[in-house]
Amino acid sequence: MECEEHTMEYKGYKIQDHQSSGGGKLIRVYDVRDFNPVHIFECGQCFRWYREHDGSYTGVAKGKVANIFYDAYDYCSEHNDGHGSDKGGTLYIRNADMEDFKNVWYDYLDLGRNYGDIKEALMRKDDIMKKAVEFGYGIRLLRQDFWETLISFIISANNRIPMIMKVVASISESFGKKILINEKAYHTFPDVENLASASIEQLAVCRAGFRCKYIDITSKMVEEGCLKPSELYLVNTDEAREMLKQLPGVGDKVADCTLLYSGIKYDVFPTDVWVKRVMEELYFHREATLKEIQKFAANYFGELAGFAQQYLFYYARENKIGAK
DNA sequence: CCACAGGACGGCT
DNA sequence: AGCCGTCCTGTG
């Protein structure tokens, strides 16, 4: 089998591109900091990544399939140096070439952002954030496809993560494009037109329940141009949230998740039951309304609210903070 | 069989 | 504006 390797530099990262004639493609990215696949793929922001036996994750995003593995340089010692940054490691992206890395994965994995600085700023806030950041030290906010994120979080309403994953997988199998890799089939998330042309009966097969009608109407509204994703970048966060809330099935929480996880706005604080519990238990020391929590987060975390929320959510859910 | 988990929405105050 | 019943599909 012929193998070809190239080493190059891209936006400050040293990359090795490994292509074999057998069809195996691999990208190695050196010195990637603040990266832990478990934290990234299991912190509730995405629904299409599955853990393999070797600890890597396989998923479909932006029309591409990849397997992601991370090898930390100093696995056993402390994960951070007390200043919010870690020692880094090597990121392996299988089934990707240099073009895929430049066009999809660099951006999707938010590799252009210095999470060390964000973690340091949040840890300086208080001991609660220090603990939350130390716990989820390898979290990154994925910059996901807007449309997939919107529909995924409409499905997330009053629903649990394993169920959301099943419904999104089912919608992709029914309406997305098939990709064959080593004779195994993967499916992309359908684009707006494909979902808009589906009937409610076809959607019902995907087990989305009462959310089927929201998906149906939202698809048709977006197809007709009632909401143009590009316009969300041009307005402030409150206006963007109100625009999204015009779509059925989209309230404050779904709107904020969509804005945050597709990388459009970062000064949001999506407040689900877990975030509400952790805020009540650790910050308010009493019951608090959603409004109070939103106001507090906006003032206290400001531009970093979205990142703070993600560390707090992962910390709360993994440790069952505030659970009955 | 029942209790419970999880946000949006609409009707009521 | 705030409160609360209802919506669906699971699992324990």
PDB file of N, CA, C and O in Angstrom, chain A residues 86-110:
ATOM      1  N   ASP A  86      -3.487  23.858  29.750  1.00  0.00           N
ATOM      2  CA  ASP A  86      -2.920  22.539  30.003  1.00  0.00           C
ATOM      3  C   ASP A  86      -1.731  22.304  29.068  1.00  0.00           C
ATOM      4  O   ASP A  86      -1.297  23.192  28.349  1.00  0.00           O
ATOM      5  N   LYS A  87      -1.202  21.095  29.103  1.00  0.00           N
ATOM      6  CA  LYS A  87       0.027  20.817  28.374  1.00  0.00           C
ATOM      7  C   LYS A  87      -0.213  20.438  26.917  1.00  0.00           C
ATOM      8  O   LYS A  87       0.716  20.284  26.151  1.00  0.00           O
ATOM      9  N   GLY A  88      -1.467  20.248  26.577  1.00  0.00           N
ATOM     10  CA  GLY A  88      -1.783  19.952  25.185  1.00  0.00           C
ATOM     11  C   GLY A  88      -1.634  18.483  24.836  1.00  0.00           C
ATOM     12  O   GLY A  88      -1.413  17.629  25.690  1.00  0.00           O
ATOM     13  N   GLY A  89      -1.766  18.201  23.561  1.00  0.00           N
ATOM     14  CA  GLY A  89      -1.688  16.827  23.082  1.00  0.00           C
ATOM     15  C   GLY A  89      -1.825  16.801  21.574  1.00  0.00           C
ATOM     16  O   GLY A  89      -1.867  17.848  20.921  1.00  0.00           O
ATOM     17  N   THR A  90      -1.898  15.584  21.035  1.00  0.00           N
ATOM     18  CA  THR A  90      -2.055  15.437  19.590  1.00  0.00           C
ATOM     19  C   THR A  90      -3.479  15.021  19.274  1.00  0.00           C
ATOM     20  O   THR A  90      -4.031  14.123  19.897  1.00  0.00           O
ATOM     21  N   LEU A  91      -4.040  15.712  18.301  1.00  0.00           N
ATOM     22  CA  LEU A  91      -5.405  15.425  17.848  1.00  0.00           C
ATOM     23  C   LEU A  91      -5.327  14.617  16.557  1.00  0.00           C
ATOM     24  O   LEU A  91      -4.610  14.994  15.630  1.00  0.00           O
ATOM     25  N   TYR A  92      -5.999  13.494  16.524  1.00  0.00           N
ATOM     26  CA  TYR A  92      -6.037  12.638  15.329  1.00  0.00           C
ATOM     27  C   TYR A  92      -7.436  12.725  14.728  1.00  0.00           C
ATOM     28  O   TYR A  92      -8.423  12.464  15.416  1.00  0.00           O
ATOM     29  N   ILE A  93      -7.517  13.091  13.471  1.00  0.00           N
ATOM     30  CA  ILE A  93      -8.803  13.100  12.782  1.00  0.00           C
ATOM     31  C   ILE A  93      -8.729  12.088  11.642  1.00  0.00           C
ATOM     32  O   ILE A  93      -8.053  12.335  10.633  1.00  0.00           O
ATOM     33  N   ARG A  94      -9.394  10.960  11.829  1.00  0.00           N
ATOM     34  CA  ARG A  94      -9.389   9.918  10.802  1.00  0.00           C
ATOM     35  C   ARG A  94     -10.471  10.184   9.765  1.00  0.00           C
ATOM     36  O   ARG A  94     -11.511  10.773  10.082  1.00  0.00           O
ATOM     37  N   ASN A  95     -10.209   9.744   8.557  1.00  0.00           N
ATOM     38  CA  ASN A  95     -11.086   9.960   7.402  1.00  0.00           C
ATOM     39  C   ASN A  95     -11.144  11.431   6.978  1.00  0.00           C
ATOM     40  O   ASN A  95     -12.121  11.892   6.405  1.00  0.00           O
ATOM     41  N   ALA A  96     -10.080  12.160   7.301  1.00  0.00           N
ATOM     42  CA  ALA A  96     -10.027  13.571   6.894  1.00  0.00           C
ATOM     43  C   ALA A  96      -8.692  13.859   6.218  1.00  0.00           C
ATOM     44  O   ALA A  96      -7.670  13.297   6.604  1.00  0.00           O
ATOM     45  N   ASP A  97      -8.728  14.705   5.190  1.00  0.00           N
ATOM     46  CA  ASP A  97      -7.484  15.173   4.586  1.00  0.00           C
ATOM     47  C   ASP A  97      -7.327  16.663   4.903  1.00  0.00           C
ATOM     48  O   ASP A  97      -8.131  17.240   5.633  1.00  0.00           O
ATOM     49  N   MET A  98      -6.269  17.248   4.354  1.00  0.00           N
ATOM     50  CA  MET A  98      -5.964  18.642   4.681  1.00  0.00           C
ATOM     51  C   MET A  98      -7.098  19.582   4.282  1.00  0.00           C
ATOM     52  O   MET A  98      -7.405  20.531   4.998  1.00  0.00           O
ATOM     53  N   GLU A  99      -7.738  19.284   3.149  1.00  0.00           N
ATOM     54  CA  GLU A  99      -8.857  20.128   2.705  1.00  0.00           C
ATOM     55  C   GLU A  99     -10.023  20.049   3.687  1.00  0.00           C
ATOM     56  O   GLU A  99     -10.644  21.064   4.019  1.00  0.00           O
ATOM     57  N   ASP A 100     -10.322  18.828   4.163  1.00  0.00           N
ATOM     58  CA  ASP A 100     -11.390  18.669   5.158  1.00  0.00           C
ATOM     59  C   ASP A 100     -11.051  19.447   6.426  1.00  0.00           C
ATOM     60  O   ASP A 100     -11.918  20.074   7.039  1.00  0.00           O
ATOM     61  N   PHE A 101      -9.778  19.379   6.807  1.00  0.00           N
ATOM     62  CA  PHE A 101      -9.369  20.076   8.023  1.00  0.00           C
ATOM     63  C   PHE A 101      -9.575  21.584   7.885  1.00  0.00           C
ATOM     64  O   PHE A 101     -10.146  22.224   8.770  1.00  0.00           O
ATOM     65  N   LYS A 102      -9.138  22.116   6.736  1.00  0.00           N
ATOM     66  CA  LYS A 102      -9.269  23.567   6.509  1.00  0.00           C
ATOM     67  C   LYS A 102     -10.734  23.983   6.336  1.00  0.00           C
ATOM     68  O   LYS A 102     -11.142  25.024   6.828  1.00  0.00           O
ATOM     69  N   ASN A 103     -11.484  23.163   5.612  1.00  0.00           N
ATOM     70  CA  ASN A 103     -12.868  23.547   5.283  1.00  0.00           C
ATOM     71  C   ASN A 103     -13.868  23.253   6.396  1.00  0.00           C
ATOM     72  O   ASN A 103     -14.895  23.917   6.497  1.00  0.00           O
ATOM     73  N   VAL A 104     -13.607  22.225   7.186  1.00  0.00           N
ATOM     74  CA  VAL A 104     -14.603  21.796   8.170  1.00  0.00           C
ATOM     75  C   VAL A 104     -14.078  21.740   9.605  1.00  0.00           C
ATOM     76  O   VAL A 104     -14.564  22.456  10.480  1.00  0.00           O
ATOM     77  N   TRP A 105     -13.067  20.920   9.858  1.00  0.00           N
ATOM     78  CA  TRP A 105     -12.763  20.560  11.249  1.00  0.00           C
ATOM     79  C   TRP A 105     -12.084  21.642  12.065  1.00  0.00           C
ATOM     80  O   TRP A 105     -12.334  21.764  13.267  1.00  0.00           O
ATOM     81  N   TYR A 106     -11.236  22.456  11.427  1.00  0.00           N
ATOM     82  CA  TYR A 106     -10.593  23.545  12.175  1.00  0.00           C
ATOM     83  C   TYR A 106     -11.660  24.450  12.789  1.00  0.00           C
ATOM     84  O   TYR A 106     -11.623  24.788  13.968  1.00  0.00           O
ATOM     85  N   ASP A 107     -12.621  24.794  11.976  1.00  0.00           N
ATOM     86  CA  ASP A 107     -13.691  25.687  12.419  1.00  0.00           C
ATOM     87  C   ASP A 107     -14.658  24.967  13.365  1.00  0.00           C
ATOM     88  O   ASP A 107     -14.993  25.481  14.435  1.00  0.00           O
ATOM     89  N   TYR A 108     -15.078  23.783  12.978  1.00  0.00           N
ATOM     90  CA  TYR A 108     -16.063  23.029  13.770  1.00  0.00           C
ATOM     91  C   TYR A 108     -15.576  22.803  15.202  1.00  0.00           C
ATOM     92  O   TYR A 108     -16.340  22.941  16.158  1.00  0.00           O
ATOM     93  N   LEU A 109     -14.295  22.455  15.325  1.00  0.00           N
ATOM     94  CA  LEU A 109     -13.731  22.168  16.654  1.00  0.00           C
ATOM     95  C   LEU A 109     -13.264  23.437  17.366  1.00  0.00           C
ATOM     96  O   LEU A 109     -12.705  23.367  18.461  1.00  0.00           O
ATOM     97  N   ASP A 110     -13.494  24.590  16.763  1.00  0.00           N
ATOM     98  CA  ASP A 110     -13.180  25.896  17.351  1.00  0.00           C
ATOM     99  C   ASP A 110     -11.701  26.005  17.718  1.00  0.00           C
ATOM    100  O   ASP A 110     -11.354  26.536  18.773  1.00  0.00           O
TER     101      ASP A 110
END
